[in-house]
CSV table of C-alpha atoms in Angstrom, one decimal:
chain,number,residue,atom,x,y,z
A,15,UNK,CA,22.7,9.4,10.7
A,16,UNK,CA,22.4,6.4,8.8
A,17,UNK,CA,21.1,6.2,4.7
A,18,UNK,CA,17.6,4.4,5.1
A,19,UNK,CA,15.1,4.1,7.6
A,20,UNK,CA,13.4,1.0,7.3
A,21,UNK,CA,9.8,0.8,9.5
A,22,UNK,CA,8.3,-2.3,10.1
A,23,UNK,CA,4.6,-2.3,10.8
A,24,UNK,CA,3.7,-5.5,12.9
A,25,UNK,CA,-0.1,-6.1,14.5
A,26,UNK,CA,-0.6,-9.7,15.4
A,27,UNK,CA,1.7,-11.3,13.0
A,28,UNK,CA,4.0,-13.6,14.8
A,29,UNK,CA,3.4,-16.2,11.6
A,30,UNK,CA,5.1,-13.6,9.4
A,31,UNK,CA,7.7,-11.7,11.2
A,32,UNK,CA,10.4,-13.9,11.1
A,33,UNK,CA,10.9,-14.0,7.0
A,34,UNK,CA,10.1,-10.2,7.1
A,35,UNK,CA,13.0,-9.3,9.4
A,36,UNK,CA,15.6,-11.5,8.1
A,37,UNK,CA,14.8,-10.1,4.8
A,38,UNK,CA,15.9,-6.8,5.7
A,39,UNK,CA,18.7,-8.0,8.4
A,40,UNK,CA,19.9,-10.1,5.1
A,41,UNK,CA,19.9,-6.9,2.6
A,42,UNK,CA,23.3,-6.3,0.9
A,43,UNK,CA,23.1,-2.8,1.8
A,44,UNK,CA,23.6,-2.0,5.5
A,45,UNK,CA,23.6,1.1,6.5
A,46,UNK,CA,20.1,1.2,8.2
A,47,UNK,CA,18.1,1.8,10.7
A,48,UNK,CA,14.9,-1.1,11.6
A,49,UNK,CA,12.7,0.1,13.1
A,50,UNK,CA,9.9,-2.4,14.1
A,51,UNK,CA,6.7,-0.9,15.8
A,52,UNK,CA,4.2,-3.3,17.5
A,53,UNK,CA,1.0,-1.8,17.4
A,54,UNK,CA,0.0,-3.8,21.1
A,55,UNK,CA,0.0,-7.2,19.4
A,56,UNK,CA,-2.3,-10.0,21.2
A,57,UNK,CA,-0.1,-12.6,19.8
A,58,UNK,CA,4.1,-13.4,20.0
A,59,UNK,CA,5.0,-10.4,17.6
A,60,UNK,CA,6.9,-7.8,20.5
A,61,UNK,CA,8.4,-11.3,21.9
A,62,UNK,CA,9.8,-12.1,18.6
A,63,UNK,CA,11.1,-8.5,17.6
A,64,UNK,CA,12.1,-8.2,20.8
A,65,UNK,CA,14.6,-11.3,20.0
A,66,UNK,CA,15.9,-10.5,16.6
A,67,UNK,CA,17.0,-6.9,18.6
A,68,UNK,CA,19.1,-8.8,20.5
A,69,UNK,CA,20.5,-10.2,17.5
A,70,UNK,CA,21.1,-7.3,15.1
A,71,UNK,CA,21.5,-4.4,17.0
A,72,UNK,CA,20.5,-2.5,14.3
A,73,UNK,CA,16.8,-2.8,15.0
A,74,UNK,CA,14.7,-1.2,17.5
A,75,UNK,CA,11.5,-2.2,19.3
A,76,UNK,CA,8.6,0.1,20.1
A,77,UNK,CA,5.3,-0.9,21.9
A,78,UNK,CA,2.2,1.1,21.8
A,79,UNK,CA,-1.7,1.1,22.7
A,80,UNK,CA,-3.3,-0.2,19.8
A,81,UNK,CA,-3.9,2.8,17.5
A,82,UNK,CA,-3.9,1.5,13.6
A,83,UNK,CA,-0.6,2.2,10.9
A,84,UNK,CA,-1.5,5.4,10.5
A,85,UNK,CA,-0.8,6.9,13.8
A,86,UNK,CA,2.3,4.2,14.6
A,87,UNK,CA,4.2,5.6,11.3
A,88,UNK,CA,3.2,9.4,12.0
A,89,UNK,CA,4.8,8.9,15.8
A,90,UNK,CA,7.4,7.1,14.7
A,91,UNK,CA,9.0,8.9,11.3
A,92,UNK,CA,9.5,11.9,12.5
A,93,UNK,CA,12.0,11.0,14.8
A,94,UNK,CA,14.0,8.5,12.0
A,95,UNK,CA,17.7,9.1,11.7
A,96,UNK,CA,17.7,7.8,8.0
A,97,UNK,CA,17.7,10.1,4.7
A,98,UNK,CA,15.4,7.8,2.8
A,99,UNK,CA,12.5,5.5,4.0
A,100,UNK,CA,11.3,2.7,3.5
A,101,UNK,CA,7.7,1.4,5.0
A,102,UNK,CA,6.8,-2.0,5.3
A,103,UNK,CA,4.6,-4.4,6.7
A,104,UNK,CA,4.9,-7.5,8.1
A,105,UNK,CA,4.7,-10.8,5.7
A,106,UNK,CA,6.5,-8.2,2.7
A,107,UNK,CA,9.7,-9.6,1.9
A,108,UNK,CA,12.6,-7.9,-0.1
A,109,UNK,CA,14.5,-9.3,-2.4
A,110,UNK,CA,18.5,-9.4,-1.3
A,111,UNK,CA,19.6,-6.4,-3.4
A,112,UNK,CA,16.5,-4.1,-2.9
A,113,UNK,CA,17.5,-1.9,-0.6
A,114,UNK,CA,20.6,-0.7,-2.7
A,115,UNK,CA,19.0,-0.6,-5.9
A,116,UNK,CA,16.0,1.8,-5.0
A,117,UNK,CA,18.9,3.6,-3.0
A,118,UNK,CA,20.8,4.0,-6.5
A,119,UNK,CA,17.9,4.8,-8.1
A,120,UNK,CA,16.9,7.4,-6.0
A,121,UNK,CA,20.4,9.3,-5.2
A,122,UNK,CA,20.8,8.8,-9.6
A,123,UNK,CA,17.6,10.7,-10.6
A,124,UNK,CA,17.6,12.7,-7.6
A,125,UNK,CA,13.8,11.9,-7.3
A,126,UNK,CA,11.3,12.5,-4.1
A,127,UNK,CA,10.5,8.8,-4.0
A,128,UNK,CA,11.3,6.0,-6.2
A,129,UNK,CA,9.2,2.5,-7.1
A,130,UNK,CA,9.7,-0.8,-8.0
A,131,UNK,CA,7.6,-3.3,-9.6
A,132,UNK,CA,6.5,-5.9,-6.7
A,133,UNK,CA,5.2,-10.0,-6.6
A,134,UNK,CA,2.3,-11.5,-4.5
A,135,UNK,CA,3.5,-14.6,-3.0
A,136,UNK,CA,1.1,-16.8,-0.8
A,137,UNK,CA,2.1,-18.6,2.3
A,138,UNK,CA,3.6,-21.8,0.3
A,139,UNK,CA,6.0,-19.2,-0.5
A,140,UNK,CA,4.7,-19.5,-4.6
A,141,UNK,CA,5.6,-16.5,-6.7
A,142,UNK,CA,2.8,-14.9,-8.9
A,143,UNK,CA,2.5,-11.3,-10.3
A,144,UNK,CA,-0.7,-9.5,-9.6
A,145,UNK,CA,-1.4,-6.7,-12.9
A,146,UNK,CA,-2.8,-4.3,-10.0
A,147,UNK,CA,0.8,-3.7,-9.0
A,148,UNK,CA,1.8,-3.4,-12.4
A,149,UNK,CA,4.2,-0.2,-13.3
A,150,UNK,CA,4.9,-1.5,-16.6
A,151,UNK,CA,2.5,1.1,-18.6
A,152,UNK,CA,4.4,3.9,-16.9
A,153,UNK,CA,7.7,2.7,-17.4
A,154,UNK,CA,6.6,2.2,-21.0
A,155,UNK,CA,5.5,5.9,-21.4
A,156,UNK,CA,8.5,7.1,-19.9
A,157,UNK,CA,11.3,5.3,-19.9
A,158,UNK,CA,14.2,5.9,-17.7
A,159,UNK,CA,13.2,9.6,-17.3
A,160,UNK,CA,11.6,10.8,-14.1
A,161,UNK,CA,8.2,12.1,-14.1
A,162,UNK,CA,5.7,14.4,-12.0
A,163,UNK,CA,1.9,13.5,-11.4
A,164,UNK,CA,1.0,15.7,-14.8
A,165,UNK,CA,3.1,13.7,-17.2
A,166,UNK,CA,1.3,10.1,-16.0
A,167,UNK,CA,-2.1,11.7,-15.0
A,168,UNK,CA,-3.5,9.3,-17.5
A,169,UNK,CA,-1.6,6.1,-15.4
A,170,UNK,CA,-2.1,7.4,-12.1
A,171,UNK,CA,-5.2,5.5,-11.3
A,172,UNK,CA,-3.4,2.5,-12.3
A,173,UNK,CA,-0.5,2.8,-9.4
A,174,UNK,CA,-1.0,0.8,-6.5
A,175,UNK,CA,-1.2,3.3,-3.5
A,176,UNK,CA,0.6,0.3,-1.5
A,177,UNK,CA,3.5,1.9,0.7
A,178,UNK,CA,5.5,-1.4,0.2
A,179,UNK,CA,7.4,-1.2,-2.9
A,180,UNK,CA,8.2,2.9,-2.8
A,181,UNK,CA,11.1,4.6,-0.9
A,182,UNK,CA,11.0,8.3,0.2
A,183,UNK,CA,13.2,10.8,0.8
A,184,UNK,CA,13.1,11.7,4.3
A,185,UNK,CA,13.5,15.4,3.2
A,186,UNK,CA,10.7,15.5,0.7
A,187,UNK,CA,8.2,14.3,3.4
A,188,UNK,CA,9.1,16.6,6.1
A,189,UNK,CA,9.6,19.5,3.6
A,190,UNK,CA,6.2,18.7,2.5
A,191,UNK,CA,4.2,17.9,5.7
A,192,UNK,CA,3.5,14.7,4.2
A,193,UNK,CA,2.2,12.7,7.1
A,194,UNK,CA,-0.6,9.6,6.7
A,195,UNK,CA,-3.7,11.4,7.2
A,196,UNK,CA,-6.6,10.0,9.8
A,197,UNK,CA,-6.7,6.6,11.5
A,198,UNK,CA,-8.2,4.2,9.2
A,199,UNK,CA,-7.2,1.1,7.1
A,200,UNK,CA,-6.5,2.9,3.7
A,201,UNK,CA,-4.9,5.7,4.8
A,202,UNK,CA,-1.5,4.8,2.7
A,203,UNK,CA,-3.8,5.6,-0.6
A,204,UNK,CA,-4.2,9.0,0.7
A,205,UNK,CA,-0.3,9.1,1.6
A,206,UNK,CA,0.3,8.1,-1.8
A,207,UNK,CA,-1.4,10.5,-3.8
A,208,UNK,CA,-0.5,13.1,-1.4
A,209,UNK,CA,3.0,12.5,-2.3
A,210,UNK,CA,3.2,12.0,-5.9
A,211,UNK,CA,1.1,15.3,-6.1
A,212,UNK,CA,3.6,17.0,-4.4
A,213,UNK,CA,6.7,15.2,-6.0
A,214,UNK,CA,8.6,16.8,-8.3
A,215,UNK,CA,10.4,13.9,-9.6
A,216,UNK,CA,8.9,10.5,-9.3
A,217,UNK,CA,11.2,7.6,-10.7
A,218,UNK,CA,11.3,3.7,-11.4
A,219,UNK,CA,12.5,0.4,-11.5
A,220,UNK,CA,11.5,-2.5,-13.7
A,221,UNK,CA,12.7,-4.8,-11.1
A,222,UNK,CA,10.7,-6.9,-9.0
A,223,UNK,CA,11.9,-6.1,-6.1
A,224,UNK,CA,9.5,-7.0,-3.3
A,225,UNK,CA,7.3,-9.9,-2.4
A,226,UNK,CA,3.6,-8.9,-0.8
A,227,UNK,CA,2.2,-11.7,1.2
A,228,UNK,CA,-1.4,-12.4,-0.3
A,229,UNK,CA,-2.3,-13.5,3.4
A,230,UNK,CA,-5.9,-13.2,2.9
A,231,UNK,CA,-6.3,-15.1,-0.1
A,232,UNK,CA,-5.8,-18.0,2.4
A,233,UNK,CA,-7.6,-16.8,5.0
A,234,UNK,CA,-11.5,-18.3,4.9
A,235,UNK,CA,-12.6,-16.0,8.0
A,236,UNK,CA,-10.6,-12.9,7.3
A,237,UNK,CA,-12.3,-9.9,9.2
A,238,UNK,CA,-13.6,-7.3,6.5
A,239,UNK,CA,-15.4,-4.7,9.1
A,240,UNK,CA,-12.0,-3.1,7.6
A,241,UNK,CA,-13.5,-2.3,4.7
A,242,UNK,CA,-16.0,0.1,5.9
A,243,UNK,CA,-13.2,2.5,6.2
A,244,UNK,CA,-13.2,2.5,2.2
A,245,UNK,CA,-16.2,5.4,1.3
A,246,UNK,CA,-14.6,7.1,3.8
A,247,UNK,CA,-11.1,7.2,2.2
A,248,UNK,CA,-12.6,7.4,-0.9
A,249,UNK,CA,-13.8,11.2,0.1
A,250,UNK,CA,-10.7,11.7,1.2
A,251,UNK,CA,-9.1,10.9,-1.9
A,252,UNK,CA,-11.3,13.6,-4.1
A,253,UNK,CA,-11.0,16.4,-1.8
A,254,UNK,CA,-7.3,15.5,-2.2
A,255,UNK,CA,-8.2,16.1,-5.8
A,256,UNK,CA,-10.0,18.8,-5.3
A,257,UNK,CA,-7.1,20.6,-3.0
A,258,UNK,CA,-4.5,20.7,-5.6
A,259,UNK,CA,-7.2,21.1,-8.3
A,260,UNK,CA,-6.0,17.9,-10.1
A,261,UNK,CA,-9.7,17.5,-11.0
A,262,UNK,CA,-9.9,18.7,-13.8
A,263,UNK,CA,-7.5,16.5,-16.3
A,264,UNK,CA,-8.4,13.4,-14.0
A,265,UNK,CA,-11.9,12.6,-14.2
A,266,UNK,CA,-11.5,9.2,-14.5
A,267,UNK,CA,-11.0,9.2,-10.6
A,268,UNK,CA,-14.8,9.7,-10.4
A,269,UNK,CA,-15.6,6.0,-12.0
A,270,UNK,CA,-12.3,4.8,-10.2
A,271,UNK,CA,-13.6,5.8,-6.8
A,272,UNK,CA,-16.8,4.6,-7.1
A,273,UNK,CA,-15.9,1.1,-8.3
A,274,UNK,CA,-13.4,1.3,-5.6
A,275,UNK,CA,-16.6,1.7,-3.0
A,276,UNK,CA,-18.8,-0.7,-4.6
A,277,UNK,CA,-16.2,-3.8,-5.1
A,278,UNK,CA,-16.1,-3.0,-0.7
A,279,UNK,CA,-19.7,-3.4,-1.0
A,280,UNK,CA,-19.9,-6.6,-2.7
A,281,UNK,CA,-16.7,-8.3,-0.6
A,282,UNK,CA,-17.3,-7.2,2.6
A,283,UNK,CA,-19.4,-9.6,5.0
A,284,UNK,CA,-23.1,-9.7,4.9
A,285,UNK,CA,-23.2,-8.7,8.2
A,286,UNK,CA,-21.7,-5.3,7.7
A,287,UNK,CA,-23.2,-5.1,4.2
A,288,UNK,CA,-26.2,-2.4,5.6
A,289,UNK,CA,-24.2,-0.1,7.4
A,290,UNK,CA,-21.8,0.0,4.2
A,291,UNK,CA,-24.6,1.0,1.9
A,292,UNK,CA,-26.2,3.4,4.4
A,293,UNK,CA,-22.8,5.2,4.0
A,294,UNK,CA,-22.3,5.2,0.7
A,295,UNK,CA,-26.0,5.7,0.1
A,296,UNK,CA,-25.4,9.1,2.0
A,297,UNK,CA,-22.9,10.2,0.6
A,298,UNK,CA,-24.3,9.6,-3.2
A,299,UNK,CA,-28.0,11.6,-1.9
A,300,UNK,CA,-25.5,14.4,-0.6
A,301,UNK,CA,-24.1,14.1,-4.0
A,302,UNK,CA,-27.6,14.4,-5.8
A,303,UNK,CA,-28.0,17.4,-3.9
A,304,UNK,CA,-24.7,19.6,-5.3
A,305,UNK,CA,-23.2,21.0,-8.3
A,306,UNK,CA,-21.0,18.1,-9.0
A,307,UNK,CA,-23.8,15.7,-9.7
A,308,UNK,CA,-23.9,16.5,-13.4
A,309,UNK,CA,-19.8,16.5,-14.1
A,310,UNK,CA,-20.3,12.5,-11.8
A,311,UNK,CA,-22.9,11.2,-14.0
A,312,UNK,CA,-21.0,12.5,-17.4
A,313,UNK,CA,-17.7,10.5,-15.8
A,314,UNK,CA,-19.3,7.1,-14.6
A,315,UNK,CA,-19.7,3.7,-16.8
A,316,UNK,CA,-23.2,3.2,-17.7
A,317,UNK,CA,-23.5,0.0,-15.6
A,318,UNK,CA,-22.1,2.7,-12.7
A,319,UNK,CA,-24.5,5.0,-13.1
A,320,UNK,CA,-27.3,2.0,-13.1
A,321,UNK,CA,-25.3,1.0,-9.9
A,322,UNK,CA,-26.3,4.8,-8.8
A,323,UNK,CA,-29.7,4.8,-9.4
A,324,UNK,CA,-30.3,1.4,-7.6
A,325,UNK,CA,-28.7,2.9,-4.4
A,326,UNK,CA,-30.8,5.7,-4.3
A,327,UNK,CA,-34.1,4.3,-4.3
A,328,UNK,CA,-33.2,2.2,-2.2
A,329,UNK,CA,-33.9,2.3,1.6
A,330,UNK,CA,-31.3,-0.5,2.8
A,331,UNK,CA,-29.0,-3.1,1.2
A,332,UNK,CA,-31.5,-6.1,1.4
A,333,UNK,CA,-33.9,-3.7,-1.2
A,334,UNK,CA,-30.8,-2.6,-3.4
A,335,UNK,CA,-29.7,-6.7,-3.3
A,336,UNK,CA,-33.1,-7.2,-4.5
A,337,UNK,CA,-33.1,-4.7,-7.3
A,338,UNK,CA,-29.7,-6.3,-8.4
A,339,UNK,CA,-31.3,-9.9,-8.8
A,340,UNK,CA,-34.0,-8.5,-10.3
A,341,UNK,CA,-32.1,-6.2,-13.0
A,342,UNK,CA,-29.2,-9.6,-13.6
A,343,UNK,CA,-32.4,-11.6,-14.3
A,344,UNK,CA,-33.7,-9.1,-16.4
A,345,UNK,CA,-30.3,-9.0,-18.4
A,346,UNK,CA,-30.4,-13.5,-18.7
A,347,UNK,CA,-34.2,-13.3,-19.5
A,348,UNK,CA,-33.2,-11.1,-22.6
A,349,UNK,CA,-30.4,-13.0,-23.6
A,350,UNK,CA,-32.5,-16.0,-23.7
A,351,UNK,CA,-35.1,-13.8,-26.0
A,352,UNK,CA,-32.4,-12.7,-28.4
A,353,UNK,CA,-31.0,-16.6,-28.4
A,354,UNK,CA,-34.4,-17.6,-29.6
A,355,UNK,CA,-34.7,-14.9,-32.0
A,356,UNK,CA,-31.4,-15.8,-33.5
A,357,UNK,CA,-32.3,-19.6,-33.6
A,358,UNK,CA,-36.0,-18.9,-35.0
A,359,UNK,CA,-35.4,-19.0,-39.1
A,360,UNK,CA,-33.2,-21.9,-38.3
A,361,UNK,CA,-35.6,-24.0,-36.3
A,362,UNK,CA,-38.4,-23.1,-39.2
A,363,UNK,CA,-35.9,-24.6,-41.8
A,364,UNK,CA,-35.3,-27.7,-39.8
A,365,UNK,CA,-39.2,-27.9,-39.8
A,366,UNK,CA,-39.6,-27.5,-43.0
A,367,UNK,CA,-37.3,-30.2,-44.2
């Protein structure tokens, strides 16, 4: 047995492995286990891991068919030797000491997982924090003291569901079944609220602990077909709600949801934009049809529920682009109106003199 498993997800990412793996080789803590999992990489990534094995023979290599993160952590954790886990992917690098404080922290409060607050870094290596990995309202509300998924129901939509800057007990996971659920791009969200719904003691750090590589930032013809796996995970995500009937005190998650969808809708490629809105437009007319239509309107912004009423009358995205010109023009047109009306009396005065 060793005290942490550490799993490496690497798919095409020869440009970032190196900095990744000699983060971890280079922790202070060393009683681990790397594992490194090359998800049938088209590039140099099993050449390189295969390398650094030969230099640290704590790390092990294993080469798969091509089947997403999802399935390469399911096949791979339940076979770990650590007590705690740590998932990663590659371009995240860990600060020297990171290892052995979230171990501390964990083994202290005797929590099912533990997090840490986390920078964005881009590939010039500058440092920036991003608020959407921001802990700082929870460790506000509570301190030192651990917490459950009741006590910050009214953060939780804040967390990032990122797997990178959290580490899991090994026994809490298997106790739990927790496992990442279907084979898609956003599966971690669903990991993550999977597990702090089950967690009976959630703790964390205030230190930033972990770099995330903001690759895409810098990427000009970044593939985002990914991001029609985002409805799809969105579902997901409320019948996880609706399963441990956290619906209730959380309906916030209806507006966070569906801005979740539509920012997909109006990043992703115009080339996949259609066969985005054809699913979400399904799944909102499936909506329209049940009992929950009534408690999703009362829990949407207004400009949502505008948002809502666009999509379904509309037959494809090029009408529902349309009706969104057409309703921001609306919106400057009356601005302009009101600018006039404001300026009228004072025009008539500078007639008048």
């Amino acid at each position: 047995m060793v005290e942490i498993s550490v799993l490496l997800y690497v798919f095409d990412d020869d440009e970032f492995i190196g900095d990744s793996i000699e983060s971890i080789m280079n922790q202070s803590f060393t009683d681990l286990e790397i594992i490194c999992i090359d998800d049938e990489s088209t590039d140099d990534s099993l050449a390189l891991l295969e390398q650094y094995a030969k230099k640290d023979e704590r790390i092990k290599v294993y080469s798969h068919k091509h089947c997403g993160l999802s399935t390469s952590i399911n096949n791979v954790i339940k076979n770990i030797n650590g007590n705690y886990v740590q998932i990663l992917k590659a371009g995240t690098l860990l600060k020297e000491n990171a290892l052995q404080a979230m171990l501390e922290k964990i083994q202290d409060t005797d929590a099912d997982f533990v997090i840490a607050n986390i920078k964005n870094r881009d590939k010039n290596g500058k440092e920036y924090e991003n608020d959407q990995y921001s802990i700082s309202n929870v460790i506000n509300q509570c301190g030192d003291k651990s917490f459950d998924f009741d006590e910050v129901q009214n953060l939780i939509l804040e967390l990032n569901p990122s797997v990178e800057n959290k580490l899991y007990s090994a026994q809490f996971l298997q106790d739990n079944e927790i496992t990442f659920k279907g084979n898609c791009e956003y599966s971690e969200n669903i990991f993550f609220y999977e597990s702090f719904i089950r967690a009976n003691k959630v703790n964390c750090l205030n230190d930033f602990l972990y770099l995330h590589l903001d690759r895409y930032t810098t990427l000009k013809n970044r593939d985002t077909r990914k991001f029609l796996n985002i409805p799809p995970s969105s579902n997901k995500i409320m019948d996880l709600f609706k399963q441990y009937d956290k619906l209730e005190n959380n309906k916030g998650i209806y507006n966070h949801l569906f801005n979740r969808n539509m920012k997909g809708y109006f990043t992703i490629k115009e080339i996949y934009k259609n066969e985005y809105f054809n699913t979400i437009r399904t799944d909102l007319v499936n909506l329209l049809n049940s009992d929950e239509i009534d408690e999703f309107l009362e829990n949407i912004e207004d400009y949502n529920r505008k948002l809502f009423e666009q999509i379904i009358i509309s037959d494809n995205s090029y009408e529902f682009n349309r009706l969104q010109k057409t309703y921001y023009e609306k919106i400057e047109y009356n601005k302009l109106l009101n600018r006039r009306r404001f300026l009228k009396p004072y025009i008539a005065k500078m007639n008048e003199e």
